[in-house]
Amino acid sequence: MNKKIIGYTTGVFDLFHVGHLNILRQAKARCDYLIVGVCTDELTHRLKGKWPVVPYEQRARIVEALRYVDEVVPETSADKLAAWERLGYDVLFKGGDAREKPAYKEFEKELAKHGAYIQYFPYTDGVSSSLFRVEKDGNMKVDKEKCMSLYLAFRYIGDPDVQFAPGIVHRDHQIFPYSKRRAVRSAEDIDRALREVLATVDLSKTGICLSAGMDSAILASYLPKGTKAYTARCVAASAIDETVQAHKYCELYGLEHVVVDVTWDDYVRSMDELAVLDGSPIVPNEPQAYMLARRMAADGITTVIFGNAADDEFGGMDRLLSKDWTFDEWVERFTFLDAKKVLKNPVDVSYVYEPYRSGQNGIDFIKFIKEIYSISAGAAYTSGYSASGLQYLDPYEHVKLDAPLNLARIRAGESKYLLRELFKMRYPGLEVPEKLPMSRPADEWLKGWQGPERPEFIPGCVACLSGEQKLLVYSLERFLNLLDRRERA
């Protein structure tokens, strides 16, 4: 019987980025069991002369959630030979810059005496964990006030020319190019296209994010029997429970239903971790997707299927499509939270709308939904999946409607009319579920919050805000506090 190879690597893993992920992925590919030593706060301070931005407990949780990692241990000493005596690893994985250090040349000889060795990996070009730098920021301008205003208006930054602080590069969801999408005109076309997209993925270790709605239900119907389907259940008296309807879909297609409870404490614990990865405050639904993703990773899932882009492409945003808006009406209607209501120094971000202006006072609101709204909506899922080391696929993002939306049908109550037809094809015995409001009970979770205390905000500014708007302000203040910790580190 072949001996199991035990691998070991260490790091601070502060402000986790793709370079860290690459090291861990390469390490796991070269051993059977990967142990990761995460440096404690105290050791990090001793080695680097500053405290990490993210506390040890949270950094360890991020690393532990990755599918490449079998075990996480606290790294309290820089003595790798002592670690070998404690863990008995066969191979130590290090970044390539350690190869030329005299200490590691001697250490290689010591390890060789015990039958172990060092495997060196190159660092990911342009990636560094120091000061939030997840990629080179080029000529980006630091403009905290504009970033704050953009985030409140659109729930993400979007503008590639600005950043919150030096080295803080926000990562926005990238839309799959329209030129590469499969064109469809009917429910039958969509059926064919979804099958083709899913055929490109190894479904043996795939899970699906399943809600009570028809978009994810349709996708679930194409997955192999026994596939795990994950539904979030927010824990609060006012929360909408989607698990009963989702379970019906699972029963009809032989899927294993997994319910993941999500609490306000889960939101709070994950906000800083996700903001570090995003380089910006979180998208409100992000922690919920993250909790699902962590469970999936723990279950051995490698790829998650989800159905977010159907609303953007097939006319699911019925309220936004309810009339032909003037430019000014659209700006007022779409802006999630006008920065003037909460910030002392708001910045005008109406320039984001200008490329979609039509004539003197019209606007191409359909194009705006597909290009601007879809980024924030997609990020609510993909950021959380990436944080857990999962690959992800939204099959609807690989499909495009090759005909104008039939606004008359949508305004008559048939939102996503083609998907309604497809749902009836896939679930002939069920009623088509109507669109549900967000299951996240933000009003209840934040009913006792008195509002931000930082000087950037207007005192008492949350008094007249909805729960979802309060959550946005709460997330923004937490991110600003995180930046302050970075400056003090």
CSV table of C-alpha atoms in Angstrom, one decimal:
chain,number,residue,atom,x,y,z
A,1,MET,CA,0.0,0.0,0.0
A,2,ASN,CA,1.4,3.4,-0.9
A,3,LYS,CA,2.2,5.7,2.0
A,4,LYS,CA,-0.1,8.7,2.3
A,5,ILE,CA,1.9,11.9,1.6
A,6,ILE,CA,1.4,14.6,4.2
A,7,GLY,CA,1.9,18.2,3.0
A,8,TYR,CA,2.4,21.3,5.1
A,9,THR,CA,2.5,25.0,4.4
A,10,THR,CA,2.2,28.1,6.4
A,11,GLY,CA,1.2,31.7,6.0
A,12,VAL,CA,-0.5,34.7,7.6
A,13,PHE,CA,-3.2,34.6,4.9
A,14,ASP,CA,-4.2,38.1,5.9
A,15,LEU,CA,-6.5,39.7,3.3
A,16,PHE,CA,-6.9,36.4,1.5
A,17,HIS,CA,-6.4,36.7,-2.3
A,18,VAL,CA,-5.9,34.5,-5.4
A,19,GLY,CA,-2.1,34.2,-4.7
A,20,HIS,CA,-2.9,32.4,-1.5
A,21,LEU,CA,-5.5,30.2,-3.3
A,22,ASN,CA,-3.0,29.3,-6.0
A,23,ILE,CA,-0.4,28.1,-3.4
A,24,LEU,CA,-2.9,26.0,-1.6
A,25,ARG,CA,-4.3,24.5,-4.8
A,26,GLN,CA,-0.8,23.6,-6.0
A,27,ALA,CA,0.1,22.2,-2.6
A,28,LYS,CA,-3.0,19.9,-2.4
A,29,ALA,CA,-2.3,18.6,-6.0
A,30,ARG,CA,1.1,17.3,-4.7
A,31,CYS,CA,0.0,15.6,-1.5
A,32,ASP,CA,-2.8,13.4,-0.1
A,33,TYR,CA,-3.4,15.4,3.1
A,34,LEU,CA,-2.6,19.1,3.4
A,35,ILE,CA,-2.1,20.7,6.8
A,36,VAL,CA,-2.0,24.5,6.8
A,37,GLY,CA,-0.4,26.5,9.6
A,38,VAL,CA,-2.0,29.9,10.0
A,39,CYS,CA,0.2,32.3,11.8
A,40,THR,CA,-1.3,33.6,15.1
A,41,ASP,CA,-1.6,37.4,15.6
A,42,GLU,CA,1.3,37.4,18.0
A,43,LEU,CA,3.6,35.5,15.6
A,44,THR,CA,2.6,37.8,12.7
A,45,HIS,CA,3.5,40.8,14.8
A,46,ARG,CA,6.9,39.3,15.7
A,47,LEU,CA,7.7,38.4,12.1
A,48,LYS,CA,6.3,41.5,10.3
A,49,GLY,CA,6.4,44.2,13.0
A,50,LYS,CA,2.6,44.9,12.7
A,51,TRP,CA,-0.6,43.2,13.6
A,52,PRO,CA,-2.7,41.5,10.9
A,53,VAL,CA,-5.9,43.3,9.7
A,54,VAL,CA,-8.0,40.2,10.1
A,55,PRO,CA,-7.8,38.4,13.5
A,56,TYR,CA,-6.4,34.8,13.6
A,57,GLU,CA,-9.8,33.2,14.2
A,58,GLN,CA,-11.3,34.6,11.1
A,59,ARG,CA,-8.2,34.0,8.9
A,60,ALA,CA,-8.2,30.3,10.1
A,61,ARG,CA,-11.9,30.0,9.2
A,62,ILE,CA,-11.3,31.3,5.7
A,63,VAL,CA,-8.5,28.8,5.1
A,64,GLU,CA,-10.3,26.0,6.7
A,65,ALA,CA,-13.3,26.5,4.4
A,66,LEU,CA,-11.3,25.8,1.3
A,67,ARG,CA,-11.7,22.4,-0.3
A,68,TYR,CA,-7.9,22.1,-0.8
A,69,VAL,CA,-7.2,22.2,3.0
A,70,ASP,CA,-7.6,19.1,5.2
A,71,GLU,CA,-6.5,20.6,8.5
A,72,VAL,CA,-5.6,24.0,9.9
A,73,VAL,CA,-3.3,24.4,12.9
A,74,PRO,CA,-2.2,27.6,14.7
A,75,GLU,CA,1.4,28.6,13.7
A,76,THR,CA,3.0,29.9,16.9
A,77,SER,CA,6.6,29.6,15.9
A,78,ALA,CA,8.7,30.2,12.7
A,79,ASP,CA,10.7,27.0,13.5
A,80,LYS,CA,9.6,24.6,10.7
A,81,LEU,CA,11.7,21.7,12.1
A,82,ALA,CA,9.7,21.9,15.3
A,83,ALA,CA,6.6,21.8,13.1
A,84,TRP,CA,7.9,18.6,11.5
A,85,GLU,CA,8.5,17.0,14.9
A,86,ARG,CA,5.0,17.9,15.8
A,87,LEU,CA,3.2,17.0,12.6
A,88,GLY,CA,5.5,14.6,10.8
A,89,TYR,CA,4.9,16.0,7.3
A,90,ASP,CA,6.6,14.7,4.2
A,91,VAL,CA,6.8,17.8,2.1
A,92,LEU,CA,6.9,21.5,3.0
A,93,PHE,CA,5.5,23.9,0.4
A,94,LYS,CA,7.0,27.4,0.2
A,95,GLY,CA,7.0,30.4,-2.1
A,96,GLY,CA,9.9,30.5,-4.6
A,97,ASP,CA,11.6,33.5,-2.9
A,98,ALA,CA,12.6,31.3,0.0
A,99,ARG,CA,14.8,29.1,-2.1
A,100,GLU,CA,17.7,31.5,-2.1
A,101,LYS,CA,17.6,32.2,1.6
A,102,PRO,CA,20.6,30.6,3.5
A,103,ALA,CA,18.4,29.5,6.3
A,104,TYR,CA,16.3,27.4,3.9
A,105,LYS,CA,19.3,25.8,2.3
A,106,GLU,CA,20.4,24.5,5.7
A,107,PHE,CA,16.8,23.6,6.6
A,108,GLU,CA,16.6,21.4,3.4
A,109,LYS,CA,19.6,19.4,4.7
A,110,GLU,CA,17.9,18.9,8.1
A,111,LEU,CA,14.6,17.8,6.6
A,112,ALA,CA,16.4,15.4,4.2
A,113,LYS,CA,17.8,13.5,7.3
A,114,HIS,CA,14.2,12.8,8.2
A,115,GLY,CA,13.1,11.8,4.6
A,116,ALA,CA,11.2,15.1,4.0
A,117,TYR,CA,11.8,17.8,1.5
A,118,ILE,CA,10.7,21.3,0.4
A,119,GLN,CA,8.7,22.0,-2.7
A,120,TYR,CA,9.0,25.6,-3.9
A,121,PHE,CA,6.2,27.4,-5.8
A,122,PRO,CA,6.3,30.7,-7.7
A,123,TYR,CA,4.2,33.6,-6.3
A,124,THR,CA,1.2,34.8,-8.4
A,125,ASP,CA,2.5,37.8,-10.4
A,126,GLY,CA,1.1,41.2,-9.2
A,127,VAL,CA,-0.5,39.8,-6.1
A,128,SER,CA,0.5,40.8,-2.5
A,129,SER,CA,-1.3,40.5,0.8
A,130,SER,CA,0.1,43.6,2.3
A,131,LEU,CA,-2.3,46.5,2.7
A,132,PHE,CA,-5.3,44.9,0.9
A,133,ARG,CA,-3.4,44.9,-2.4
A,134,VAL,CA,-5.1,42.1,-4.3
A,135,GLU,CA,-3.8,43.3,-7.6
A,136,LYS,CA,-1.9,46.3,-9.0
A,137,ASP,CA,-3.9,49.4,-8.6
A,138,GLY,CA,-2.3,51.2,-11.5
A,139,ASN,CA,-3.4,54.8,-11.8
A,140,MET,CA,-6.6,54.5,-9.7
A,141,LYS,CA,-7.4,57.6,-7.7
A,142,VAL,CA,-8.1,57.5,-4.0
A,143,ASP,CA,-11.6,59.0,-3.5
A,144,LYS,CA,-13.3,57.6,-0.5
A,145,GLU,CA,-16.3,59.9,-0.7
A,146,LYS,CA,-17.1,58.9,-4.3
A,147,CYS,CA,-16.6,55.2,-3.4
A,148,MET,CA,-19.0,55.6,-0.5
A,149,SER,CA,-21.6,57.3,-2.7
A,150,LEU,CA,-21.3,54.7,-5.5
A,151,TYR,CA,-21.7,51.9,-3.0
A,152,LEU,CA,-24.8,53.3,-1.5
A,153,ALA,CA,-26.4,54.0,-4.9
A,154,PHE,CA,-25.5,50.7,-6.7
A,155,ARG,CA,-24.4,48.3,-3.9
A,156,TYR,CA,-20.9,48.1,-5.5
A,157,ILE,CA,-18.2,50.5,-6.7
A,158,GLY,CA,-18.2,49.9,-10.4
A,159,ASP,CA,-16.0,52.8,-11.4
A,160,PRO,CA,-12.6,51.3,-12.3
A,161,ASP,CA,-10.8,54.7,-11.8
A,162,VAL,CA,-11.4,55.1,-8.0
A,163,GLN,CA,-10.6,53.3,-4.8
A,164,PHE,CA,-11.3,53.7,-1.1
A,165,ALA,CA,-7.6,53.9,-0.1
A,166,PRO,CA,-4.2,53.2,-1.5
A,167,GLY,CA,-3.8,49.5,-2.5
A,168,ILE,CA,-7.6,48.8,-1.9
A,169,VAL,CA,-8.7,47.4,-5.3
A,170,HIS,CA,-12.4,46.6,-5.4
A,171,ARG,CA,-13.3,43.4,-7.3
A,172,ASP,CA,-16.6,43.6,-9.1
A,173,HIS,CA,-18.5,40.7,-10.7
A,174,GLN,CA,-17.5,40.1,-14.3
A,175,ILE,CA,-20.4,39.5,-16.6
A,176,PHE,CA,-20.1,36.7,-19.2
A,177,PRO,CA,-19.6,38.3,-22.6
A,178,TYR,CA,-22.8,38.6,-24.7
A,179,SER,CA,-20.9,37.6,-27.8
A,180,LYS,CA,-20.3,34.1,-26.3
A,181,ARG,CA,-23.8,33.5,-25.1
A,182,ARG,CA,-26.2,31.0,-26.7
A,183,ALA,CA,-29.1,32.8,-28.5
A,184,VAL,CA,-32.7,31.7,-27.6
A,185,ARG,CA,-36.2,32.7,-28.6
A,186,SER,CA,-38.4,30.1,-27.0
A,187,ALA,CA,-38.8,27.9,-23.9
A,188,GLU,CA,-37.6,25.0,-26.0
A,189,ASP,CA,-34.5,27.0,-27.0
A,190,ILE,CA,-33.7,27.7,-23.4
A,191,ASP,CA,-34.1,24.0,-22.5
A,192,ARG,CA,-31.6,23.1,-25.2
A,193,ALA,CA,-29.2,25.8,-24.2
A,194,LEU,CA,-29.2,25.0,-20.5
A,195,ARG,CA,-28.5,21.3,-21.2
A,196,GLU,CA,-25.6,22.4,-23.4
A,197,VAL,CA,-24.1,24.7,-20.7
A,198,LEU,CA,-24.5,22.1,-18.0
A,199,ALA,CA,-22.8,19.5,-20.2
A,200,THR,CA,-19.6,21.5,-20.0
A,201,VAL,CA,-19.3,20.8,-16.3
A,202,ASP,CA,-18.4,17.7,-14.3
A,203,LEU,CA,-21.6,17.3,-12.3
A,204,SER,CA,-20.2,14.5,-10.0
A,205,LYS,CA,-19.2,17.0,-7.3
A,206,THR,CA,-21.6,19.7,-8.1
A,207,GLY,CA,-24.2,21.3,-5.7
A,208,ILE,CA,-26.9,23.8,-6.5
A,209,CYS,CA,-28.1,26.9,-4.6
A,210,LEU,CA,-31.9,26.2,-4.6
A,211,SER,CA,-34.5,28.7,-3.6
A,212,ALA,CA,-38.3,28.5,-3.8
A,213,GLY,CA,-38.3,30.4,-7.1
A,214,MET,CA,-38.6,28.9,-10.6
A,215,ASP,CA,-35.1,29.9,-11.9
A,216,SER,CA,-33.1,27.6,-9.6
A,217,ALA,CA,-35.9,25.0,-9.7
A,218,ILE,CA,-35.5,24.7,-13.5
A,219,LEU,CA,-31.7,24.3,-13.2
A,220,ALA,CA,-32.2,21.6,-10.5
A,221,SER,CA,-34.3,19.6,-12.8
A,222,TYR,CA,-31.3,18.9,-15.1
A,223,LEU,CA,-29.0,17.7,-12.4
A,224,PRO,CA,-28.3,14.0,-11.7
A,225,LYS,CA,-30.2,12.2,-9.0
A,226,GLY,CA,-28.6,12.5,-5.6
A,227,THR,CA,-27.1,15.9,-6.3
A,228,LYS,CA,-27.1,18.0,-3.1
A,229,ALA,CA,-29.4,21.1,-3.2
A,230,TYR,CA,-28.7,23.8,-0.6
A,231,THR,CA,-31.4,26.2,0.6
A,232,ALA,CA,-30.7,29.0,3.1
A,233,ARG,CA,-33.1,29.5,5.9
A,234,CYS,CA,-32.8,32.9,7.6
A,235,VAL,CA,-33.4,32.6,11.4
A,236,ALA,CA,-35.9,35.4,12.4
A,237,ALA,CA,-39.6,35.6,13.1
A,238,SER,CA,-40.3,37.7,9.9
A,239,ALA,CA,-38.1,35.7,7.6
A,240,ILE,CA,-39.6,34.0,4.5
A,241,ASP,CA,-39.1,30.2,4.7
A,242,GLU,CA,-38.2,28.9,1.2
A,243,THR,CA,-37.4,25.4,2.3
A,244,VAL,CA,-40.8,23.8,1.9
A,245,GLN,CA,-41.2,24.7,-1.7
A,246,ALA,CA,-37.6,23.9,-2.5
A,247,HIS,CA,-38.0,20.5,-0.9
A,248,LYS,CA,-40.8,19.8,-3.4
A,249,TYR,CA,-38.4,20.3,-6.3
A,250,CYS,CA,-35.9,17.9,-4.6
A,251,GLU,CA,-38.5,15.2,-4.2
A,252,LEU,CA,-39.6,15.4,-7.8
A,253,TYR,CA,-36.1,15.0,-9.2
A,254,GLY,CA,-34.4,12.8,-6.5
A,255,LEU,CA,-32.1,15.5,-5.1
A,256,GLU,CA,-30.7,15.5,-1.6
A,257,HIS,CA,-32.0,18.6,0.2
A,258,VAL,CA,-29.7,20.4,2.6
A,259,VAL,CA,-31.0,23.3,4.7
A,260,VAL,CA,-28.5,25.8,6.0
A,261,ASP,CA,-29.7,28.1,8.8
A,262,VAL,CA,-28.3,31.7,8.5
A,263,THR,CA,-28.4,34.0,11.5
A,264,TRP,CA,-27.5,37.7,12.1
A,265,ASP,CA,-24.4,36.5,13.9
A,266,ASP,CA,-23.4,34.6,10.8
A,267,TYR,CA,-23.7,37.9,8.9
A,268,VAL,CA,-21.6,39.8,11.4
A,269,ARG,CA,-18.9,37.1,11.6
A,270,SER,CA,-18.4,36.9,7.8
A,271,MET,CA,-18.7,40.6,6.8
A,272,ASP,CA,-15.1,41.5,7.5
A,273,GLU,CA,-13.8,38.4,5.8
A,274,LEU,CA,-15.8,39.0,2.7
A,275,ALA,CA,-15.0,42.8,2.6
A,276,VAL,CA,-11.3,42.0,2.7
A,277,LEU,CA,-11.7,39.7,-0.4
A,278,ASP,CA,-13.9,42.2,-2.2
A,279,GLY,CA,-11.8,45.3,-1.5
A,280,SER,CA,-15.1,47.1,-0.7
A,281,PRO,CA,-18.2,46.7,1.6
A,282,ILE,CA,-20.2,43.6,1.0
A,283,VAL,CA,-23.1,43.1,-1.3
A,284,PRO,CA,-26.0,42.6,1.2
A,285,ASN,CA,-26.8,39.0,0.1
A,286,GLU,CA,-23.1,38.0,0.1
A,287,PRO,CA,-22.9,36.4,3.7
A,288,GLN,CA,-25.9,34.3,3.0
A,289,ALA,CA,-24.3,32.8,-0.2
A,290,TYR,CA,-21.1,32.5,1.8
A,291,MET,CA,-22.7,30.4,4.5
A,292,LEU,CA,-24.1,28.1,1.8
A,293,ALA,CA,-20.8,27.9,0.1
A,294,ARG,CA,-18.9,27.0,3.3
A,295,ARG,CA,-21.3,24.1,3.9
A,296,MET,CA,-20.9,22.9,0.3
A,297,ALA,CA,-17.1,23.0,0.6
A,298,ALA,CA,-17.3,21.0,3.8
A,299,ASP,CA,-19.5,18.4,2.0
A,300,GLY,CA,-16.9,18.0,-0.8
A,301,ILE,CA,-18.7,20.1,-3.4
A,302,THR,CA,-16.3,21.6,-5.9
A,303,THR,CA,-18.7,23.5,-8.2
A,304,VAL,CA,-21.9,25.4,-7.4
A,305,ILE,CA,-24.7,25.9,-9.8
A,306,PHE,CA,-26.9,29.0,-9.2
A,307,GLY,CA,-29.6,30.9,-11.2
A,308,ASN,CA,-29.2,34.6,-10.7
A,309,ALA,CA,-29.0,36.1,-14.2
A,310,ALA,CA,-32.5,34.9,-15.3
A,311,ASP,CA,-34.1,38.0,-13.8
A,312,ASP,CA,-31.8,40.3,-15.9
A,313,GLU,CA,-32.1,38.5,-19.2
A,314,PHE,CA,-35.7,37.2,-19.2
A,315,GLY,CA,-37.7,40.0,-17.7
A,316,GLY,CA,-37.8,39.1,-14.0
A,317,MET,CA,-37.5,42.7,-12.7
A,318,ASP,CA,-41.2,43.3,-13.2
A,319,ARG,CA,-41.3,46.5,-11.1
A,320,LEU,CA,-38.3,48.0,-12.9
A,321,LEU,CA,-40.0,47.1,-16.2
A,322,SER,CA,-43.5,48.3,-15.2
A,323,LYS,CA,-43.3,51.5,-17.3
A,324,ASP,CA,-41.3,53.5,-19.8
A,325,TRP,CA,-39.3,55.6,-17.4
A,326,THR,CA,-37.9,59.1,-18.0
A,327,PHE,CA,-34.3,59.6,-17.3
A,328,ASP,CA,-34.9,61.5,-14.0
A,329,GLU,CA,-37.6,59.0,-12.9
A,330,TRP,CA,-35.2,56.1,-13.4
A,331,VAL,CA,-32.4,57.7,-11.5
A,332,GLU,CA,-34.7,58.3,-8.6
A,333,ARG,CA,-36.3,54.8,-8.8
A,334,PHE,CA,-33.1,52.7,-9.3
A,335,THR,CA,-30.8,54.5,-6.8
A,336,PHE,CA,-30.8,52.2,-3.9
A,337,LEU,CA,-29.9,54.8,-1.3
A,338,ASP,CA,-29.2,58.5,-2.1
A,339,ALA,CA,-25.9,59.4,-0.4
A,340,LYS,CA,-27.3,62.8,0.4
A,341,LYS,CA,-29.6,61.1,3.0
A,342,VAL,CA,-26.8,59.6,5.0
A,343,LEU,CA,-23.4,61.2,4.2
A,344,LYS,CA,-22.1,64.6,5.2
A,345,ASN,CA,-20.0,64.9,2.0
A,346,PRO,CA,-22.0,63.0,-0.7
A,347,VAL,CA,-20.7,62.9,-4.3
A,348,ASP,CA,-22.9,63.1,-7.4
A,349,VAL,CA,-22.7,59.7,-9.1
A,350,SER,CA,-25.4,60.4,-11.8
A,351,TYR,CA,-22.6,60.0,-14.4
A,352,VAL,CA,-23.1,56.3,-14.2
A,353,TYR,CA,-26.6,56.7,-15.7
A,354,GLU,CA,-25.6,59.0,-18.6
A,355,PRO,CA,-24.3,56.3,-21.1
A,356,TYR,CA,-27.9,54.9,-21.0
A,357,ARG,CA,-29.7,58.2,-21.7
A,358,SER,CA,-32.0,58.0,-24.7
A,359,GLY,CA,-33.0,61.3,-26.4
A,360,GLN,CA,-33.4,64.3,-24.2
A,361,ASN,CA,-35.0,62.7,-21.1
A,362,GLY,CA,-35.4,59.0,-21.9
A,363,ILE,CA,-33.3,56.0,-20.8
A,364,ASP,CA,-32.5,52.5,-22.0
A,365,PHE,CA,-33.5,50.9,-18.7
A,366,ILE,CA,-33.4,47.4,-20.1
A,367,LYS,CA,-29.7,47.7,-21.0
A,368,PHE,CA,-29.1,49.4,-17.7
A,369,ILE,CA,-30.5,46.4,-15.9
A,370,LYS,CA,-28.5,43.9,-17.9
A,371,GLU,CA,-25.2,45.8,-17.4
A,372,ILE,CA,-25.3,47.7,-14.1
A,373,TYR,CA,-27.8,45.9,-12.0
A,374,SER,CA,-26.5,42.4,-13.0
A,375,ILE,CA,-23.1,43.2,-11.6
A,376,SER,CA,-24.2,43.8,-8.1
A,377,ALA,CA,-26.7,41.0,-8.3
A,378,GLY,CA,-24.1,38.5,-9.5
A,379,ALA,CA,-21.5,39.6,-6.9
A,380,ALA,CA,-23.9,38.7,-4.1
A,381,TYR,CA,-23.3,35.1,-5.0
A,382,THR,CA,-19.9,34.8,-6.7
A,383,SER,CA,-17.9,36.6,-4.1
A,384,GLY,CA,-19.1,34.2,-1.4
A,385,TYR,CA,-18.4,31.2,-3.6
A,386,SER,CA,-14.9,32.4,-4.4
A,387,ALA,CA,-14.2,33.0,-0.7
A,388,SER,CA,-14.9,29.3,-0.1
A,389,GLY,CA,-12.7,28.1,-3.0
A,390,LEU,CA,-15.6,26.9,-5.0
A,391,GLN,CA,-16.0,27.1,-8.8
A,392,TYR,CA,-19.3,28.4,-9.9
A,393,LEU,CA,-21.6,28.5,-12.9
A,394,ASP,CA,-24.8,30.5,-13.6
A,395,PRO,CA,-26.1,28.8,-16.8
A,396,TYR,CA,-28.5,31.7,-17.4
A,397,GLU,CA,-25.5,34.0,-17.8
A,398,HIS,CA,-24.5,31.9,-20.8
A,399,VAL,CA,-27.8,32.5,-22.6
A,400,LYS,CA,-29.2,35.6,-24.3
A,401,LEU,CA,-32.7,36.4,-25.5
A,402,ASP,CA,-32.5,36.9,-29.3
A,403,ALA,CA,-35.6,39.0,-29.4
A,404,PRO,CA,-36.9,42.2,-27.7
A,405,LEU,CA,-38.5,41.6,-24.3
A,406,ASN,CA,-42.3,41.5,-24.6
A,407,LEU,CA,-43.0,44.2,-22.1
A,408,ALA,CA,-46.7,43.9,-22.6
A,409,ARG,CA,-46.7,40.4,-21.3
A,410,ILE,CA,-44.5,41.3,-18.4
A,411,ARG,CA,-46.7,44.3,-17.5
A,412,ALA,CA,-49.8,42.1,-17.7
A,413,GLY,CA,-48.3,39.9,-14.9
A,414,GLU,CA,-46.2,37.4,-16.9
A,415,SER,CA,-42.7,38.2,-15.7
A,416,LYS,CA,-40.1,35.8,-17.2
A,417,TYR,CA,-42.8,34.5,-19.5
A,418,LEU,CA,-40.5,32.1,-21.3
A,419,LEU,CA,-39.1,30.6,-18.1
A,420,ARG,CA,-42.7,30.2,-16.9
A,421,GLU,CA,-43.3,28.0,-20.0
A,422,LEU,CA,-40.1,26.1,-19.3
A,423,PHE,CA,-41.1,25.6,-15.6
A,424,LYS,CA,-44.4,24.1,-16.7
A,425,MET,CA,-42.5,21.7,-19.0
A,426,ARG,CA,-40.1,20.6,-16.2
A,427,TYR,CA,-42.7,20.6,-13.4
A,428,PRO,CA,-46.1,19.8,-15.0
A,429,GLY,CA,-47.8,19.1,-11.7
A,430,LEU,CA,-46.8,22.3,-9.9
A,431,GLU,CA,-48.1,25.8,-10.0
A,432,VAL,CA,-45.5,28.4,-11.2
A,433,PRO,CA,-44.2,30.1,-8.1
A,434,GLU,CA,-44.4,33.9,-8.0
A,435,LYS,CA,-41.4,36.0,-7.3
A,436,LEU,CA,-40.8,36.3,-3.5
A,437,PRO,CA,-39.3,39.2,-1.7
A,438,MET,CA,-35.8,38.7,-0.3
A,439,SER,CA,-35.9,36.1,2.5
A,440,ARG,CA,-33.3,38.1,4.5
A,441,PRO,CA,-35.1,39.7,7.5
A,442,ALA,CA,-33.0,42.9,7.5
A,443,ASP,CA,-35.7,45.0,9.2
A,444,GLU,CA,-35.9,42.6,12.2
A,445,TRP,CA,-32.1,42.1,12.4
A,446,LEU,CA,-31.4,45.8,12.5
A,447,LYS,CA,-34.4,47.1,14.4
A,448,GLY,CA,-32.3,47.9,17.4
A,449,TRP,CA,-29.4,49.5,15.6
A,450,GLN,CA,-29.3,53.3,16.2
A,451,GLY,CA,-27.1,54.0,13.2
A,452,PRO,CA,-23.5,54.8,12.3
A,453,GLU,CA,-21.3,56.7,14.7
A,454,ARG,CA,-18.5,57.6,12.4
A,455,PRO,CA,-18.0,61.3,11.4
A,456,GLU,CA,-18.6,60.6,7.7
A,457,PHE,CA,-22.3,60.0,8.4
A,458,ILE,CA,-25.2,62.4,9.3
A,459,PRO,CA,-26.3,61.7,12.9
A,460,GLY,CA,-29.6,59.8,13.1
A,461,CYS,CA,-29.5,59.2,9.3
A,462,VAL,CA,-31.0,55.7,9.5
A,463,ALA,CA,-34.3,56.7,11.2
A,464,CYS,CA,-36.3,56.7,8.0
A,465,LEU,CA,-34.5,53.9,6.1
A,466,SER,CA,-35.7,50.5,5.2
A,467,GLY,CA,-34.0,47.4,6.7
A,468,GLU,CA,-32.2,46.8,3.5
A,469,GLN,CA,-30.9,50.3,3.4
A,470,LYS,CA,-29.8,50.1,7.0
A,471,LEU,CA,-27.9,46.9,6.2
A,472,LEU,CA,-26.0,48.8,3.4
A,473,VAL,CA,-25.1,51.6,5.8
A,474,TYR,CA,-24.1,49.1,8.5
A,475,SER,CA,-21.8,47.3,6.0
A,476,LEU,CA,-20.2,50.5,4.9
A,477,GLU,CA,-19.4,51.6,8.4
A,478,ARG,CA,-17.8,48.2,9.2
A,479,PHE,CA,-15.7,48.5,6.1
A,480,LEU,CA,-14.5,52.0,7.0
A,481,ASN,CA,-13.6,50.7,10.5
A,482,LEU,CA,-11.6,47.9,8.8
A,483,LEU,CA,-9.7,50.5,6.8
A,484,ASP,CA,-8.9,52.3,10.0
A,485,ARG,CA,-7.5,49.1,11.5
A,486,ARG,CA,-5.4,48.7,8.4
A,487,GLU,CA,-3.9,52.2,8.8
A,488,ARG,CA,-3.1,51.5,12.4
A,489,ALA,CA,-1.4,48.2,11.7
